[in-house]
């Protein structure tokens, strides 16, 4: 989704801004722009549809420069993908604005501003910010005051950075609903929607809180809370690797991230599970007392993270004896739901900034959940800061829009939560030690599983000309089938649906023919015989199957079935292990189809609008 970078410095900031935008490309966007101010107040604005490189070419051609600047990648919401809708938006060649989020009352604002004589050059909601700030400045006072007076008129979500040509020494920024992080330099300061954008220039960050407005100059950062009171916010030293944005020799970030899974899962387990079992206190200060009381878990998430939650429900009920509901955040937040006694709300999010998940967390607080836990990959994200407890997944920066390593580390985290809750709810000794041993074996199993890549590449060749597909699984492999289907549609644009295989004969069996490949995940577990019956139902109707199966499961390749053997693994970790071949299948199909693997069409990495 949209990305913001800004800088106030003595040097020319063009390269910093462009590099920042490039580092935000992974979030998904359709146009890019930059506005630059020279110390004498000369304003240069350049905007381009398409990739950041097109903007960089324009910047080079115009030899654009400035020591204060704002830049943006836009993911269209209001108004089509055109140059005139791209940010920054300006008012009277004086005010320049970049904005993430949606100003919901923009039509009313637009009408009022038009009456005041302002003319609009775009179809966006953002342009109302520029004119509103300009109108406020006309009343006298500083840019800071004008922005503070303006934001009280906005309904909706914004992370916005505003620059005034008449005072190139500062930018003013405001956050409500869309994240902003200030980067602290030496004699220069920065602002961005994501710390990734600023890692080449600083590692010291201040995460703005809801309602904050801040004035940033080269040498100072002044922050004011929602009531206009000056506040101090903590300075956080980032430990994200500077080169996390590199492909490390892989053709795509997605492939790199798939191959990182053994390492990041190992990192997620480190110092949390040792030879004696779960290390106490891993869910944070005060967690033990809360977990001891939990009798029900409500999981909320979106997309891939939701699939992690779906899988966790099987584990929490099977091993930890804790009842569990799982719901998509955008549904949960708009319906009346019942809060169970001693219910723990668990949100899951790679980014920690997903608008619907955040809104669901805020609603849950009003509803009176006993406590909240965020399972998240981004320290300092909104979800982490607003939850009572947090558990970081340590997947490292995930750049590919299609989530891979974030998912498997989320599942790893959920197995640890299962152990923690199970301890208070009568988990059997056999299940507890079974999960601990399985977790110890997990990184090595993932390495073994990645070694079957060649077979999957061959399979992708057969698959790539299809338009539709079905994914089947049973039990805790059903959400894995859902995740496999999501991956395939996201990056290869092949229509894919997932079913719990027991549901086949209740409708989807009608779809089966040789043009509808059926992908089956088949570990050797207590549901294997049931699954085999479902496989026979497909075979009897002329379906073509691709089965990812345990070698001991006794599937054999023939005219109607291609079997790919997945290394044998213990039941609790099978959902994690079987995820990898499905990720690889999607990747190689997308490669053959020549799609934009890391930035698939229409999608954004972090969905910060609802
Ligand atoms: O950052 P989050 O985990 O909250 O994101 C949720 C979804 O938007 C995300 O998982 C999305 O479905 C991915 N593109 C899937 O690959």
mmCIF file of C-alpha atoms in Angstrom, residues 78-79 102-115 120 122-129 132 153-155:
data_model
loop_
_atom_site.group_PDB
_atom_site.id
_atom_site.type_symbol
_atom_site.label_atom_id
_atom_site.label_comp_id
_atom_site.label_asym_id
_atom_site.label_seq_id
_atom_site.Cartn_x
_atom_site.Cartn_y
_atom_site.Cartn_z
ATOM 1 C CA UNK A 78 -9.745 7.592 -4.594
ATOM 2 C CA UNK A 79 -9.157 8.390 -8.241
ATOM 3 C CA UNK A 102 -8.299 7.762 3.555
ATOM 4 C CA UNK A 103 -9.923 11.091 4.468
ATOM 5 C CA UNK A 104 -13.488 9.835 4.656
ATOM 6 C CA UNK A 105 -15.167 13.255 4.744
ATOM 7 C CA UNK A 106 -13.210 14.528 1.759
ATOM 8 C CA UNK A 107 -16.308 15.310 -0.305
ATOM 9 C CA UNK A 108 -17.658 17.642 2.361
ATOM 10 C CA UNK A 109 -14.222 19.239 2.802
ATOM 11 C CA UNK A 110 -13.880 19.582 -0.936
ATOM 12 C CA UNK A 111 -17.234 21.349 -1.206
ATOM 13 C CA UNK A 112 -16.289 23.783 1.559
ATOM 14 C CA UNK A 113 -12.859 24.495 0.070
ATOM 15 C CA UNK A 114 -14.343 25.005 -3.388
ATOM 16 C CA UNK A 115 -16.674 27.589 -1.900
ATOM 17 C CA UNK A 120 -8.800 20.859 -7.383
ATOM 18 C CA UNK A 122 -6.971 15.639 -8.782
ATOM 19 C CA UNK A 123 -9.745 13.218 -7.848
ATOM 20 C CA UNK A 124 -8.055 12.326 -4.562
ATOM 21 C CA UNK A 125 -9.074 12.775 -0.956
ATOM 22 C CA UNK A 126 -5.476 13.860 -0.236
ATOM 23 C CA UNK A 127 -5.715 17.145 -2.074
ATOM 24 C CA UNK A 128 -8.203 18.331 0.559
ATOM 25 C CA UNK A 129 -5.363 18.071 3.132
ATOM 26 C CA UNK A 132 -7.162 22.746 4.262
ATOM 27 C CA UNK A 153 -11.330 18.549 10.577
ATOM 28 C CA UNK A 154 -10.357 15.173 9.095
ATOM 29 C CA UNK A 155 -12.366 11.979 9.595
#
